[in-house]
Coordinates of C-alpha atoms and ligand atoms in Angstrom, one line a residue:
M1 CA -115.7 -186.4 118.0
P2 CA -116.5 -190.1 117.4
E3 CA -115.5 -192.2 120.4
F4 CA -116.1 -196.0 120.6
Q5 CA -115.9 -198.6 123.3
T6 CA -115.7 -201.8 121.2
D7 CA -114.6 -205.4 121.4
V8 CA -112.1 -205.4 118.5
A9 CA -110.5 -202.4 116.8
I10 CA -109.5 -203.5 113.3
V11 CA -106.9 -201.5 111.5
G12 CA -107.3 -202.2 107.8
A13 CA -110.5 -202.5 105.7
G14 CA -109.0 -204.8 103.1
P15 CA -110.3 -208.4 102.6
A16 CA -108.6 -209.7 105.9
G17 CA -110.0 -206.9 108.1
L18 CA -113.4 -207.0 106.7
M19 CA -113.7 -210.8 106.6
L20 CA -112.7 -210.8 110.3
A21 CA -115.2 -208.1 111.1
H22 CA -117.9 -210.1 109.4
L23 CA -117.1 -213.3 111.3
L24 CA -117.1 -211.4 114.6
H25 CA -120.4 -209.7 113.7
N26 CA -121.9 -213.2 113.0
A27 CA -121.0 -214.1 116.6
G28 CA -122.5 -210.9 118.0
I29 CA -119.1 -209.3 118.6
D30 CA -118.6 -205.6 117.9
S31 CA -115.8 -204.0 116.0
V32 CA -114.8 -200.7 114.5
V33 CA -112.8 -200.9 111.3
I34 CA -110.6 -198.1 109.9
D35 CA -108.4 -197.7 106.8
N36 CA -106.2 -194.9 105.5
R37 CA -107.3 -195.7 101.9
S38 CA -110.6 -194.7 100.4
H39 CA -113.2 -197.3 99.4
D40 CA -112.5 -196.6 95.8
E41 CA -108.8 -196.8 96.1
I42 CA -109.0 -200.3 97.6
A43 CA -111.7 -201.3 95.0
H44 CA -109.6 -200.2 92.1
T45 CA -106.2 -201.7 93.1
H46 CA -105.6 -204.7 90.9
R47 CA -104.8 -207.9 92.8
A48 CA -104.4 -211.5 91.9
G49 CA -107.4 -213.3 90.6
I50 CA -107.3 -216.8 92.1
L51 CA -109.2 -217.9 95.2
E52 CA -108.6 -221.2 96.9
A53 CA -111.7 -223.3 97.2
G54 CA -111.3 -222.8 101.1
S55 CA -111.5 -219.0 100.7
V56 CA -114.7 -219.4 98.6
R57 CA -116.1 -221.8 101.3
M58 CA -115.2 -219.2 103.9
L59 CA -117.2 -216.5 102.1
E60 CA -120.2 -218.9 101.8
S61 CA -120.2 -220.1 105.3
A62 CA -119.9 -216.5 106.6
G63 CA -123.0 -215.6 104.6
V64 CA -121.1 -212.9 102.7
E65 CA -123.2 -212.3 99.5
S66 CA -120.3 -212.5 97.1
R67 CA -120.6 -212.4 93.4
V68 CA -118.0 -215.1 93.1
H69 CA -120.5 -217.6 91.9
T70 CA -122.2 -215.3 89.5
E71 CA -119.3 -213.4 88.1
G72 CA -116.5 -215.7 89.0
H73 CA -115.5 -218.9 87.3
R74 CA -114.5 -222.2 88.7
H75 CA -111.2 -223.4 87.4
D76 CA -110.6 -227.1 87.5
G77 CA -107.0 -226.9 86.4
I78 CA -103.9 -225.0 85.0
D79 CA -101.5 -225.7 82.3
I80 CA -97.8 -225.5 83.0
R81 CA -95.9 -224.9 79.8
V82 CA -92.2 -225.6 79.5
N83 CA -90.4 -224.3 76.5
G84 CA -93.6 -224.4 74.4
T85 CA -95.0 -227.8 75.6
S86 CA -98.1 -227.8 77.8
H87 CA -98.7 -230.1 80.8
S88 CA -102.2 -230.0 82.1
F89 CA -103.3 -230.3 85.6
H90 CA -106.8 -231.3 86.4
F91 CA -107.4 -230.5 90.1
P92 CA -110.6 -232.5 90.8
D93 CA -108.9 -235.7 89.6
L94 CA -105.6 -234.9 91.4
I95 CA -106.9 -233.6 94.7
G96 CA -110.7 -233.4 94.6
D97 CA -110.9 -229.7 94.7
S98 CA -110.8 -226.6 92.4
V99 CA -110.1 -222.9 92.6
W100 CA -112.1 -219.9 91.5
L101 CA -111.1 -217.0 89.2
Y102 CA -112.5 -213.9 90.7
P103 CA -110.6 -210.7 91.1
Q104 CA -109.5 -210.2 94.7
N105 CA -110.4 -206.5 94.7
E106 CA -114.0 -207.6 93.9
I107 CA -113.9 -209.6 97.2
F108 CA -113.3 -206.3 98.9
V109 CA -116.3 -204.7 97.2
D110 CA -118.5 -207.6 98.3
L111 CA -117.2 -207.6 101.9
A112 CA -117.5 -203.8 102.2
A113 CA -121.1 -204.0 101.2
A114 CA -121.7 -206.8 103.7
R115 CA -120.1 -204.7 106.4
A116 CA -122.2 -201.7 105.5
R117 CA -125.4 -203.9 105.9
T118 CA -124.4 -204.8 109.4
G119 CA -124.6 -201.1 110.4
R120 CA -121.3 -201.4 112.4
P121 CA -118.8 -198.5 111.9
T122 CA -116.2 -198.5 109.1
Y123 CA -114.0 -195.4 108.5
F124 CA -112.2 -195.1 105.2
S125 CA -109.7 -192.4 104.4
V126 CA -108.5 -191.8 108.0
T127 CA -105.1 -190.2 108.6
D128 CA -102.7 -190.2 111.5
T129 CA -103.5 -193.6 112.9
H130 CA -101.8 -194.4 116.3
L131 CA -102.3 -197.2 118.6
G132 CA -101.1 -197.9 122.2
D133 CA -101.3 -199.7 125.5
I134 CA -101.1 -203.0 123.5
E135 CA -99.6 -204.7 126.5
S136 CA -102.7 -203.9 128.6
E137 CA -106.3 -205.1 128.3
R138 CA -107.4 -201.6 127.3
P139 CA -105.5 -200.9 124.1
W140 CA -106.7 -198.0 121.9
V141 CA -106.5 -196.7 118.4
N142 CA -106.7 -193.0 117.5
A143 CA -107.0 -191.5 114.0
T144 CA -108.4 -188.5 112.2
T145 CA -111.5 -189.1 110.1
A146 CA -111.9 -188.0 106.5
E147 CA -113.9 -185.1 107.9
G148 CA -111.0 -184.0 110.1
E149 CA -112.6 -185.2 113.4
D150 CA -110.6 -187.0 116.1
L151 CA -111.6 -190.7 116.2
Q152 CA -110.9 -192.6 119.5
I153 CA -111.4 -196.3 119.7
N154 CA -111.0 -198.1 123.0
A155 CA -111.0 -201.9 122.5
R156 CA -110.3 -205.1 124.2
Y157 CA -108.2 -206.3 121.3
I158 CA -106.6 -204.7 118.2
V159 CA -106.1 -206.5 114.9
G160 CA -103.6 -205.1 112.5
A161 CA -104.8 -206.0 109.1
D162 CA -103.1 -202.9 107.7
G163 CA -100.9 -204.4 105.0
S164 CA -97.1 -204.5 104.7
R165 CA -96.7 -200.7 105.3
G166 CA -99.3 -200.2 108.1
P167 CA -98.4 -199.0 111.6
C168 CA -99.4 -202.1 113.5
R169 CA -96.5 -204.4 113.0
A170 CA -94.0 -201.8 114.2
M171 CA -95.8 -201.8 117.6
I172 CA -94.5 -205.3 118.4
P173 CA -91.3 -204.6 120.4
A174 CA -88.1 -205.2 118.4
D175 CA -86.7 -207.6 121.0
T176 CA -89.7 -209.8 120.9
K177 CA -90.1 -210.2 117.1
Q178 CA -88.2 -211.6 114.1
R179 CA -88.5 -210.4 110.6
F180 CA -87.6 -213.0 107.9
F181 CA -87.0 -211.6 104.5
H182 CA -86.1 -212.8 101.0
E183 CA -85.5 -210.7 97.9
Y184 CA -85.9 -212.1 94.4
P185 CA -84.2 -210.7 91.3
F186 CA -87.5 -210.7 89.5
A187 CA -90.6 -208.6 89.0
W188 CA -93.7 -209.0 86.8
F189 CA -95.0 -206.8 84.1
G190 CA -98.8 -207.0 84.5
I191 CA -101.3 -206.0 81.9
L192 CA -105.1 -205.9 81.5
C193 CA -106.3 -206.1 78.0
E194 CA -109.5 -206.1 76.0
A195 CA -109.4 -209.5 74.4
P196 CA -111.2 -212.9 74.6
P197 CA -109.5 -215.6 76.7
S198 CA -106.6 -217.3 74.9
H199 CA -107.2 -220.7 76.6
E200 CA -109.7 -222.4 78.9
V201 CA -107.3 -222.5 81.9
L202 CA -104.5 -220.3 83.2
I203 CA -101.1 -220.9 81.6
Y204 CA -98.0 -220.7 83.7
S205 CA -95.1 -220.7 81.1
R206 CA -91.4 -221.2 81.7
S207 CA -89.4 -220.3 78.6
E208 CA -85.8 -219.4 77.8
R209 CA -86.9 -215.7 77.7
G210 CA -88.4 -216.0 81.2
F211 CA -91.7 -216.6 82.8
A212 CA -95.2 -215.6 81.5
L213 CA -98.6 -216.1 83.1
I214 CA -101.7 -216.0 80.8
S215 CA -104.6 -215.3 83.3
Q216 CA -108.1 -214.1 82.7
R217 CA -110.7 -211.8 84.1
S218 CA -113.9 -212.1 82.0
S219 CA -115.1 -213.0 78.5
D220 CA -113.7 -209.7 77.2
I221 CA -110.9 -208.6 79.7
Q222 CA -107.8 -210.7 80.3
R223 CA -104.9 -210.4 82.8
M224 CA -101.4 -211.4 81.8
Y225 CA -97.9 -211.1 83.2
F226 CA -94.3 -211.6 82.1
Q227 CA -91.2 -211.7 84.1
T228 CA -89.2 -208.5 83.9
S229 CA -86.5 -206.7 85.8
P230 CA -87.6 -204.8 88.9
D231 CA -86.5 -201.4 87.5
T232 CA -88.7 -201.7 84.3
D233 CA -90.5 -198.5 83.2
V234 CA -93.8 -199.7 81.8
D235 CA -94.3 -196.6 79.7
V236 CA -91.5 -197.3 77.4
W237 CA -93.1 -200.6 76.3
T238 CA -95.5 -200.3 73.3
D239 CA -98.5 -202.7 73.0
E240 CA -96.7 -204.3 70.0
Q241 CA -93.6 -205.0 72.1
I242 CA -95.7 -206.4 75.0
W243 CA -97.6 -208.8 72.7
A244 CA -94.4 -209.9 71.0
E245 CA -92.8 -210.6 74.3
L246 CA -95.7 -212.5 75.7
Q247 CA -96.2 -214.5 72.5
A248 CA -92.5 -215.4 72.4
R249 CA -92.7 -216.8 75.9
V250 CA -95.6 -219.2 75.0
D251 CA -94.4 -220.1 71.4
G252 CA -94.2 -223.8 70.9
P253 CA -94.6 -226.6 68.4
D254 CA -98.4 -226.7 69.0
G255 CA -98.6 -223.3 67.3
F256 CA -100.4 -221.8 70.3
V257 CA -101.3 -218.1 69.6
L258 CA -102.4 -215.5 72.1
K259 CA -105.6 -213.6 71.4
T260 CA -104.6 -209.9 71.5
G261 CA -106.3 -206.6 72.0
P262 CA -105.9 -203.1 73.3
I263 CA -103.8 -202.9 76.6
I264 CA -105.8 -200.9 79.1
D265 CA -103.5 -201.1 82.2
K266 CA -99.7 -201.7 82.7
T267 CA -98.0 -202.1 86.1
V268 CA -94.8 -203.6 87.6
L269 CA -95.3 -206.0 90.5
P270 CA -92.4 -206.4 92.9
F271 CA -91.3 -209.7 94.3
R272 CA -90.4 -210.4 97.9
S273 CA -91.1 -212.8 100.7
A274 CA -91.3 -211.6 104.3
V275 CA -92.7 -213.0 107.6
T276 CA -92.9 -211.4 111.0
E277 CA -93.0 -213.7 114.0
P278 CA -94.8 -213.9 116.3
M279 CA -97.9 -212.4 114.7
Q280 CA -99.1 -211.2 118.1
H281 CA -98.1 -209.2 121.1
G282 CA -100.2 -208.6 124.2
S283 CA -103.6 -207.4 122.9
L284 CA -102.4 -206.9 119.3
F285 CA -102.8 -209.5 116.6
L286 CA -101.5 -209.2 113.0
A287 CA -103.4 -210.8 110.0
G288 CA -102.6 -210.9 106.3
D289 CA -99.9 -208.8 104.7
S290 CA -99.1 -206.8 107.9
A291 CA -97.4 -210.0 109.0
H292 CA -96.3 -211.6 105.8
T293 CA -95.8 -211.0 102.1
V294 CA -95.5 -213.6 99.4
P295 CA -94.4 -213.2 95.8
P296 CA -97.3 -213.3 93.4
T297 CA -96.6 -216.6 91.7
G298 CA -99.4 -218.9 92.8
A299 CA -101.7 -216.1 94.1
K300 CA -101.4 -217.0 97.8
G301 CA -101.6 -213.4 99.3
L302 CA -105.3 -213.0 99.9
N303 CA -105.8 -216.7 100.5
L304 CA -103.3 -216.6 103.2
A305 CA -104.8 -213.6 104.8
F306 CA -108.2 -215.4 104.9
A307 CA -106.5 -218.4 106.4
D308 CA -105.1 -216.2 109.2
V309 CA -108.6 -214.9 109.8
S310 CA -110.1 -218.4 109.9
V311 CA -107.7 -219.1 112.9
L312 CA -108.0 -215.6 114.5
A313 CA -111.8 -215.2 114.4
P314 CA -112.8 -218.2 116.4
A315 CA -109.9 -217.6 118.8
L316 CA -111.1 -214.0 119.4
I317 CA -114.7 -215.1 119.7
S318 CA -113.9 -217.7 122.4
A319 CA -111.7 -215.3 124.3
L320 CA -114.3 -212.6 124.2
Q321 CA -117.2 -214.9 125.1
G322 CA -115.3 -216.3 128.0
T323 CA -115.0 -219.8 126.7
G324 CA -111.1 -219.9 126.7
A325 CA -108.2 -217.9 125.6
E326 CA -105.9 -220.7 124.7
A327 CA -106.6 -220.6 121.0
L328 CA -105.8 -216.8 121.0
A329 CA -102.6 -217.4 122.9
G330 CA -101.6 -219.9 120.3
Y331 CA -102.7 -217.9 117.2
S332 CA -99.3 -217.1 115.8
Q333 CA -98.1 -220.6 116.2
T334 CA -101.0 -222.1 114.4
A335 CA -101.1 -219.4 111.7
T336 CA -97.4 -219.4 110.9
K337 CA -97.4 -223.1 110.0
R338 CA -99.5 -222.3 107.0
V339 CA -97.7 -219.1 106.3
W340 CA -94.5 -221.0 105.8
K341 CA -96.1 -223.6 103.6
A342 CA -97.4 -220.7 101.4
Q343 CA -94.0 -219.1 101.5
N344 CA -92.4 -222.3 100.4
F345 CA -94.9 -222.9 97.6
S346 CA -94.7 -219.3 96.3
Y347 CA -90.9 -219.5 96.4
Q348 CA -90.9 -222.9 94.7
M349 CA -93.3 -221.9 91.9
T350 CA -91.2 -218.7 91.4
R351 CA -87.9 -220.6 91.2
M352 CA -89.2 -223.4 89.0
L353 CA -90.8 -221.1 86.5
H354 CA -88.5 -218.1 86.2
T355 CA -85.1 -217.8 84.8
D356 CA -82.7 -215.7 86.8
P357 CA -80.4 -213.7 84.6
S358 CA -77.7 -213.6 87.3
Q359 CA -77.8 -217.3 88.2
D360 CA -75.3 -219.9 87.0
A361 CA -76.2 -222.5 84.4
F362 CA -76.3 -225.2 87.1
E363 CA -79.2 -223.4 88.9
T364 CA -81.1 -223.1 85.6
K365 CA -80.8 -226.8 84.9
R366 CA -81.5 -227.7 88.6
S367 CA -84.7 -225.8 88.6
L368 CA -85.8 -227.4 85.4
G369 CA -85.1 -230.8 87.1
E370 CA -87.2 -229.8 90.0
L371 CA -90.1 -228.8 87.7
N372 CA -89.8 -232.1 85.8
S373 CA -89.8 -234.0 89.0
I374 CA -93.3 -232.7 89.5
L375 CA -94.6 -232.8 86.0
D376 CA -93.5 -236.4 85.4
S377 CA -94.9 -237.8 88.6
E378 CA -98.4 -238.5 89.8
H379 CA -97.2 -237.8 93.3
G380 CA -95.6 -234.5 92.3
R381 CA -98.7 -233.4 90.4
R382 CA -100.9 -234.1 93.4
Y383 CA -98.5 -232.2 95.6
L384 CA -98.6 -229.2 93.3
A385 CA -102.5 -229.5 93.0
E386 CA -102.8 -229.6 96.8
C387 CA -100.5 -226.5 97.3
Y388 CA -102.3 -224.6 94.5
T389 CA -105.9 -225.3 95.6
G390 CA -104.9 -224.8 99.3
W391 CA -104.1 -227.0 102.2
P392 CA -106.8 -228.2 104.6
N393 CA -106.8 -226.1 107.8
G394 CA -104.8 -227.4 110.7
Ligands
DHB401 C1 -103.3 -214.2 88.9 C2 -102.2 -213.9 89.6 C3 -101.3 -214.8 90.1 O1 -100.2 -214.5 90.8 C4 -101.5 -216.2 89.9 O2 -100.7 -217.1 90.3 C5 -102.7 -216.5 89.2 C6 -103.5 -215.6 88.7 C7 -104.2 -213.2 88.3 O3 -104.0 -212.0 88.6 O4 -105.1 -213.6 87.6

């Protein structure tokens, strides 16, 4: 039976858990990482494709050999299209930074390879994960390995990077935590298709038929989304209907035409915002989706998880190395500041770009007024560019 005495037990081997494990390893700190999903399941779950510049710098400074520079693409801007008229944002001019287009599931593949090279233990496909004694200095995590063996991890700290449905968040006593939640009447219909890119930059389009996002993956695979109702059944939509809907949402006087091709994947993405505070209790710390979920507009999910880790890793390191536990005590307070900025931006982008079938005409006009306040103003554009490329830490 595998039994470990380690510094940090990390529940969740997604990008947040593995990035944290890597930063701890760089400081000579041991960890054991477990996940109930298999490596291939995580690698093949489609995620958003935009990395903030700070997320890429984090990978670089951590020495993770990521293919982001060889297979990803720097994007210096986006277009926001309103009823068929495009408004271009050039991030380097506006805010002096850029973003990178690189599928977030590929970040996982890069981080899992980096983890394997460290030789430290990672267990995928575990079942029956339990944790306990989180109010003590000797918390533990138990699980069953893929081979059916009992896995026992005794640690000084536990990090819950186990996503929105993992077991860690529930361990924070109900009377000490608050869950903030917002439901949206939207969902996205997401496709992957075999086609060349339709445009140099991503297009976020508001139209009377609803929102569409023309994103990219590579020179021959593209990712696109359109607003749909949450109960949509993707299988009743033919390729022709999907292309007609996407095209209708970007139609405009400039005659812009999408480049089409066979659709190779169709999924519905739900929309919700949630935050749990505080993101810590005793020896347990939450990072990423286990503590917060954002709607997909603006692609903040993984970037926010990395931002949590950028606060948590140095705090754990200084606590474990005996150079001070104040940063760890203040982790939630520090991290939630950015969490709420990202919630606000994701909410704002969603509300400005989508049309709500249930909303009154006032709200439709008001949200267009909000969007135009940004598009028509240098200050507004810089504000949006800063939110999109990511706020400086702190
Ligand atoms: C992608 C997803 C997003 O939510 C977004 O805002 C930008 C890009 C994507 O999957 O490519």
